[in-house]
Coordinates of C-alpha atoms in Angstrom, one line a residue:
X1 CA -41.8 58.8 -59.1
X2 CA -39.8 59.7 -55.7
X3 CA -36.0 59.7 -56.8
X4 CA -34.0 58.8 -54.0
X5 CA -30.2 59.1 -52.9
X6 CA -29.2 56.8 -50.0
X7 CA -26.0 57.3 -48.6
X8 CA -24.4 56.3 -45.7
X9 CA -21.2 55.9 -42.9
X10 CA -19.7 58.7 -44.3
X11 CA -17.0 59.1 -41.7
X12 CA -15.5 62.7 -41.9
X13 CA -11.9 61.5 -40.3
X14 CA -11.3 58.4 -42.1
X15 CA -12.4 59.9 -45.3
X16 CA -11.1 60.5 -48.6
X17 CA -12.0 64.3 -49.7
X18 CA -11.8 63.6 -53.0
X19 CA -14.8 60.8 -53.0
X20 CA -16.6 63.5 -50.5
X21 CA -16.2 65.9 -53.9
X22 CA -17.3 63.4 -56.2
X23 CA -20.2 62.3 -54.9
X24 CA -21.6 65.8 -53.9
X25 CA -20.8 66.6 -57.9
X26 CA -23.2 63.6 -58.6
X27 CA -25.9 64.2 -56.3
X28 CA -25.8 67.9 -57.5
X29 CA -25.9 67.2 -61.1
X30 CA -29.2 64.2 -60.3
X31 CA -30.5 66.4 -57.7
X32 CA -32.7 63.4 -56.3
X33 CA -36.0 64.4 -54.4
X34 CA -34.4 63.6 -51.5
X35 CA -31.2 62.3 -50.0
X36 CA -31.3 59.9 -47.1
X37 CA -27.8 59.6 -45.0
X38 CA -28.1 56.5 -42.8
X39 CA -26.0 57.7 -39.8
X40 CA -22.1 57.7 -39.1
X41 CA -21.2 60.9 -40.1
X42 CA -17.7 60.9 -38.3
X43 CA -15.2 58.5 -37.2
X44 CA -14.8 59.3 -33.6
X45 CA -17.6 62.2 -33.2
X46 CA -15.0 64.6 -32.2
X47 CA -15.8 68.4 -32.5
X48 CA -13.9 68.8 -35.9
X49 CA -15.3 66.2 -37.5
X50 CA -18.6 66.9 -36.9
X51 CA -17.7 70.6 -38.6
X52 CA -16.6 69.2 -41.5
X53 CA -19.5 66.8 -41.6
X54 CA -22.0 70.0 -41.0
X55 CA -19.9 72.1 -43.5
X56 CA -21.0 69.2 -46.3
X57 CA -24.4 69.3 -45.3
X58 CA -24.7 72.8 -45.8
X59 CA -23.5 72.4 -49.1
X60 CA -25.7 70.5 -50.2
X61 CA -28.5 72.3 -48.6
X62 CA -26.8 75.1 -50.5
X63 CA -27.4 73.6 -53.6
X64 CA -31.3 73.3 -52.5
X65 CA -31.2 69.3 -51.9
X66 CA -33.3 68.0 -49.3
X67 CA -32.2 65.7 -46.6
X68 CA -32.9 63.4 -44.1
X69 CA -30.2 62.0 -41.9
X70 CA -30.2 59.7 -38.5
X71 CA -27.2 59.4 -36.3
X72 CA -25.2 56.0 -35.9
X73 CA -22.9 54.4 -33.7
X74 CA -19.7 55.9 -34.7
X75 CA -21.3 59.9 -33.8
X76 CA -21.5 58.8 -30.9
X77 CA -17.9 59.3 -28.2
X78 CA -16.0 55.9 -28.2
X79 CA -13.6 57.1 -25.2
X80 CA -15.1 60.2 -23.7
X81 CA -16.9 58.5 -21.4
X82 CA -18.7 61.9 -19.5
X83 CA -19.8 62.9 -22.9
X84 CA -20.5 59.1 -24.0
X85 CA -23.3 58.5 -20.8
X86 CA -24.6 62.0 -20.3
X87 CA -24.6 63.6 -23.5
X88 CA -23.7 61.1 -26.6
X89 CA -25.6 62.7 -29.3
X90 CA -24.9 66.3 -28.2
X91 CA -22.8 67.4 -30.5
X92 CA -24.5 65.2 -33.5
X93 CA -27.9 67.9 -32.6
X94 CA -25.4 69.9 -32.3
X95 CA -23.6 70.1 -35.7
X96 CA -26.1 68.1 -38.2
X97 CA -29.7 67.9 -36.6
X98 CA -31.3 68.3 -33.1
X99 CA -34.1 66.1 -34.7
X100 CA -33.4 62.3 -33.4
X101 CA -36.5 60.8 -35.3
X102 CA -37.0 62.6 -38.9
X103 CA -40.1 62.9 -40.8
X104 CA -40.3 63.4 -44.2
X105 CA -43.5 63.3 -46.4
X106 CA -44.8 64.4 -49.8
X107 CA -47.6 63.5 -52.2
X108 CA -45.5 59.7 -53.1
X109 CA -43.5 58.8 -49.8
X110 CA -43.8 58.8 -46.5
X111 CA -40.4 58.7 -44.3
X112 CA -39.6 58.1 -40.9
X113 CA -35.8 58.0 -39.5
X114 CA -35.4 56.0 -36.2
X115 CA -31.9 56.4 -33.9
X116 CA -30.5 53.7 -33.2
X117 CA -27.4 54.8 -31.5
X118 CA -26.8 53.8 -27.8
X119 CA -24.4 54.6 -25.6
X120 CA -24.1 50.9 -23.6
X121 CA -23.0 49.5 -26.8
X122 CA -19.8 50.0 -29.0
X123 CA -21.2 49.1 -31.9
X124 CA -24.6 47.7 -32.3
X125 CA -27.9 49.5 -32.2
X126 CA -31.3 49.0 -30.3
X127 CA -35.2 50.2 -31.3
X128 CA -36.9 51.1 -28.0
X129 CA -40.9 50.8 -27.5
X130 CA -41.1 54.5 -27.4
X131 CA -39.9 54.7 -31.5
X132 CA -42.0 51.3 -31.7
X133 CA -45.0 53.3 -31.3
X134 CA -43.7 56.5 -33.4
X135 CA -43.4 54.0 -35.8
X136 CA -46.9 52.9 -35.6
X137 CA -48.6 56.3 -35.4
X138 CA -46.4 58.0 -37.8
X139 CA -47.7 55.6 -40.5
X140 CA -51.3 54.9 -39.2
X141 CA -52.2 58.2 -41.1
X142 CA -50.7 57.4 -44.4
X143 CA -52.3 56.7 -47.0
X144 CA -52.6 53.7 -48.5
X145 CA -51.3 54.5 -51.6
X146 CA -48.0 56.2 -50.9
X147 CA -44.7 54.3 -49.8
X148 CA -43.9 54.2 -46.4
X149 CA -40.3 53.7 -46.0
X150 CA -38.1 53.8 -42.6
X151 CA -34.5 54.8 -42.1
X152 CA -32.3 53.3 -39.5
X153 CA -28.1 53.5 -39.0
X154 CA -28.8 50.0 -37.8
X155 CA -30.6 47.4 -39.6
X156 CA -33.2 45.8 -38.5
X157 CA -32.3 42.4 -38.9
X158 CA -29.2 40.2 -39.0
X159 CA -27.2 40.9 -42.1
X160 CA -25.4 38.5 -44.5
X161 CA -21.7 40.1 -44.2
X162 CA -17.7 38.6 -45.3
X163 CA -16.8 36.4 -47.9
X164 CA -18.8 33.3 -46.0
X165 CA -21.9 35.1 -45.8
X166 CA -22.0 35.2 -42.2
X167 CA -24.8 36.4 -40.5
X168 CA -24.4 40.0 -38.5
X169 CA -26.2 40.8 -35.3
X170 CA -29.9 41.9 -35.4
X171 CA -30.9 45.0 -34.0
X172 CA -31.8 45.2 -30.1
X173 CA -35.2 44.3 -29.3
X174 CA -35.3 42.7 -33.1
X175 CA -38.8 40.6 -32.5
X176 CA -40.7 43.7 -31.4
X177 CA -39.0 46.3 -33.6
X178 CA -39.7 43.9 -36.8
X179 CA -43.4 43.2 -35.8
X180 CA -43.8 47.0 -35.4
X181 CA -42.5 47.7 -38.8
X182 CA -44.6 44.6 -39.7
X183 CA -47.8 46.2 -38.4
X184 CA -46.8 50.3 -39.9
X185 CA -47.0 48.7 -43.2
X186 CA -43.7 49.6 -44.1
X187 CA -42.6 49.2 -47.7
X188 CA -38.7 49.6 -47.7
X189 CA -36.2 49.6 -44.8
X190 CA -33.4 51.8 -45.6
X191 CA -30.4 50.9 -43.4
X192 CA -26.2 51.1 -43.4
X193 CA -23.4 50.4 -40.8
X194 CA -22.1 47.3 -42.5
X195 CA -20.0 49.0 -45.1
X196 CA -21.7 46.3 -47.7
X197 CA -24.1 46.8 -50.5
X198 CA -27.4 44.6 -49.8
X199 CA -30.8 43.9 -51.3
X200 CA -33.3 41.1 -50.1
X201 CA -36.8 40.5 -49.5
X202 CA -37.8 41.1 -45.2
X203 CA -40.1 37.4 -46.0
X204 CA -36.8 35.7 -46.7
X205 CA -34.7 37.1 -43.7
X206 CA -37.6 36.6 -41.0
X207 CA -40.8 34.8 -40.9
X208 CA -44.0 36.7 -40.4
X209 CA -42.0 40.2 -41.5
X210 CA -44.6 41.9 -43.8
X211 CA -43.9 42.4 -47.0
X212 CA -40.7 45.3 -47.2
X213 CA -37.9 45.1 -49.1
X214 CA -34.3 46.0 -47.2
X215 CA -31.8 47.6 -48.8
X216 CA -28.8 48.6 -47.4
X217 CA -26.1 50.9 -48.2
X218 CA -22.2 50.4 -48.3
X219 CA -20.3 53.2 -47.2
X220 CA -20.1 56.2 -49.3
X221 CA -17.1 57.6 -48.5
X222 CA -14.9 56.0 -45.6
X223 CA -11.5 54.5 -46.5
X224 CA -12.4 51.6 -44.4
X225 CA -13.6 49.1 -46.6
X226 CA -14.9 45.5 -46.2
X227 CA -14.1 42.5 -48.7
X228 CA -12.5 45.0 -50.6
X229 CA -16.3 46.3 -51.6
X230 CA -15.6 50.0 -52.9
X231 CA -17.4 52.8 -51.6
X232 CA -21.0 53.2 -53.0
X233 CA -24.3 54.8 -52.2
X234 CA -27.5 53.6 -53.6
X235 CA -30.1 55.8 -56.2
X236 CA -33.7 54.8 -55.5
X237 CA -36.3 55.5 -58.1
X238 CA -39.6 54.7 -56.2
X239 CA -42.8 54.7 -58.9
X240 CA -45.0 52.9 -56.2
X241 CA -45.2 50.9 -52.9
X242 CA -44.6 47.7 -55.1
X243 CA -42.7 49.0 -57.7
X244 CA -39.3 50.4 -57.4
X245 CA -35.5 50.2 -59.1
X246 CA -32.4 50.2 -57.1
X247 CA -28.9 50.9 -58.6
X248 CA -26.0 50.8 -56.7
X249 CA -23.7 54.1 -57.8
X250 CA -20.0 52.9 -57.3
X251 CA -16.3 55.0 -57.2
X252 CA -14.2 53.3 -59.6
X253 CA -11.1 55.3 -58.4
X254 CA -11.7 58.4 -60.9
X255 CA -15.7 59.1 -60.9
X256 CA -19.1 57.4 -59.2
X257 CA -20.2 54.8 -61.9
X258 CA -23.5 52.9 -61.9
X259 CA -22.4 49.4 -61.3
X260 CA -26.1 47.2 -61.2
X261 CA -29.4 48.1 -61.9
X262 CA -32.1 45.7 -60.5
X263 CA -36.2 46.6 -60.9
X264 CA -38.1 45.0 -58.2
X265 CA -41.7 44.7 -58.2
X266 CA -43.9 42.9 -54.7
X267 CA -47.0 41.0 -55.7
X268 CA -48.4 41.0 -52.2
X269 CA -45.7 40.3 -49.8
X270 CA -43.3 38.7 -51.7
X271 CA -40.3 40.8 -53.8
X272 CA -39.0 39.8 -57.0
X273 CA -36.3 41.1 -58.8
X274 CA -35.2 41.8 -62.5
X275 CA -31.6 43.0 -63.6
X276 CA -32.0 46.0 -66.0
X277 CA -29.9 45.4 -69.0
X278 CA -28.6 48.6 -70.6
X279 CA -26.6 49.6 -73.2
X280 CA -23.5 50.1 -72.5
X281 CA -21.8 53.5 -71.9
X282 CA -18.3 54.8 -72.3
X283 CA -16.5 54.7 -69.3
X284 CA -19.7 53.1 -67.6
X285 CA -18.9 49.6 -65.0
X286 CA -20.5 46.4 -66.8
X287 CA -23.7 46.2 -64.5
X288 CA -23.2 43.5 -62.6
X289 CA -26.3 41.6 -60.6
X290 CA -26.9 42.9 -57.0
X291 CA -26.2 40.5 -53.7
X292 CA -29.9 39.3 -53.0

C-alpha cells in the first residue's frame, strides 16, 4: 500500500504559520510515502515568499519525506509583467524545483506532475500537446499492475464549486488533455486551485473519460477560504489501481483532525464509494460523508 499526503495552494504570504506548523507536525509524525503539493506555493510569487516556501520544503526534506510538487497560477508574477512574459516560473525553479514535469515511481505507483501555469492567463491553466505526449509515454512503460496517477495545479475538468454547485472552468485544451489521460491509463487525477475538498468519478464529469477517480484538494494552509470550507489536505492510502481510501485531514482551529473517510473501489471504469465508519476518538471531528 502507497500512503499518500496531497496537499495544496499553500500560499506562503497569505498564510497562517501556525497551520504551516501543524501540518508539518502531522505529516512528520505519518511520514506518508510520499507527499504531493499541487502548486501555489506563494501568494504573489515574490522573492520572499518563495524563501519561506523553500525553507518548509527543506524541512520536510529534512525530516527524510519525499516530495513531489508542480507550480500553479499564483507562483507565477501577477504584476511584474517583464518577469510574468519572459521568465514566469523563474524563481519557482529557482526556489522549490527547476523540474516543471516530475516523475516519481516505485514498485506500487507511478506519478507524473504536469504544469499548468501560464502566463496569458490570471488564473486558469492550460495542458499543451508537448505534456500530452509526456503523458502518454511516461505511462506507456508502466506496468499494468501499478497505479498510475497524475498531478496538476489545475484540474482537468470543470469543477463543481460555491454553495450552488456551480460549475468552474475546465482546463485549456480540456478535450485533448482528458483523452490523453484517457488513453495513459491513468488511475487518479490529483489536482487543487479551487480551495474546495472534492471526490468524483472522471465517467460522471465527462463522457468517454476512462476510468480515474479525481480528487481534489482544498487549501492546506491559506487564510483565504471559500464557503467557509476550512483548510485541509487529503491522506491517500492506495492498496491498488482499483482500490483506494481517501480521508480528508481537516484544522479544526487547534490541531489537523480527520473529518471523512471514504474507501473507493472501480469495477472496470466505474468508482464507487463506501464511508468508513470508525469509532469514535477523543477530540476526533464526527466523520462526515465526502462531496461526490
Amino acid at each position: 500500500m502507497a500512503r499518500i499526503a496531497h496537499l495544496s495552494d499553500i500560499h506562503f504570504g497569505a498564510n497562517d504559520p501556525k497551520i504551516v506548523d501543524a501540518a508539518t507536525a502531522w505529516l512528520e509524525a505519518r511520514r506518508p510515502d510520499l507527499i504531493v503539493i499541487s502548486g501555489d506555493f506563494t501568494q504573489r510569487a515574490r522573492a520572499e515568499q518563495f524563501r519561506q516556501a523553500s525553507a518548509w520544503l527543506n524541512r520536510l526534506k529534512a525530516a527524510g519525506l519525499k516530495t513531489l510538487v508542480v507550480p500553479g497560477n499564483h507562483d507565477v508574477p501577477l504584476y511584474d509583467l517583464f518577469r510574468r512574459f519572459v521568465r514566469p516560473l523563474n524563481r519557482y525553479e529557482r526556489y522549490i524545483s527547476n523540474v516543471l514535469c516530475p516523475w516519481y515511481e516505485d514498485r506500487e505507483v507511478a506519478i507524473l506532475g504536469l504544469n499548468t501555469a501560464r502566463s496569458l492567463t490570471i488564473k486558469d491553466g492550460r495542458i499543451n500537446h508537448a505534456q500530452m505526449d509526456l503523458l502518454r509515454e511516461r505511462f506507456a512503460a508502466v506496468p499494468a499492475e501499478k497505479t498510475r496517477i497524475l498531478v496538476t495545479h489545475h484540474p482537468l475538468f470543470a469543477m463543481p464549486i460555491g454553495k450552488g454547485n456551480e460549475l468552474t472552468e475546465a482546463v485549456g485544451q480540456h478535450d485533448d488533455a482528458v483523452k490523453a489521460a484517457c488513453e495513459a491509463g491513468v488511475h487518479l487525477a490529483l489536482a487543487g486551485h479551487f480551495h474546495r475538498t472534492h471526490a468524483e468519478a472522471a465517467q460522471k464529469m465527462v463522457a468517454h473519460s476512462g476510468g480515474a477517480l479525481v480528487i481534489q484538494a482544498g487549501t492546506a494552509t491559506s487564510t483565504r477560504l471559500r464557503n467557509a470550507e476550512p483548510q485541509s489536505f487529503n491522506w491517500l492510502h492506495v492498496r491498488r489501481n482499483n482500490e483506494m481510501e481517501l480521508q480528508v485531514i481537516v484544522w479544526d482551529g487547534a490541531a489537523f483532525r480527520r473529518a471523512s473517510h471514504v474507501e473507493y473501489r472501480r469495477n472496470n471504469e466505474e468508482w464507487t464509494a463506501r464511508e468508513v465508519v470508525e469509532e469514535a476518538v477523543v477530540g476526533e471531528i464526527a466523520p462526515r460523508q465526502l462531496s461526490r
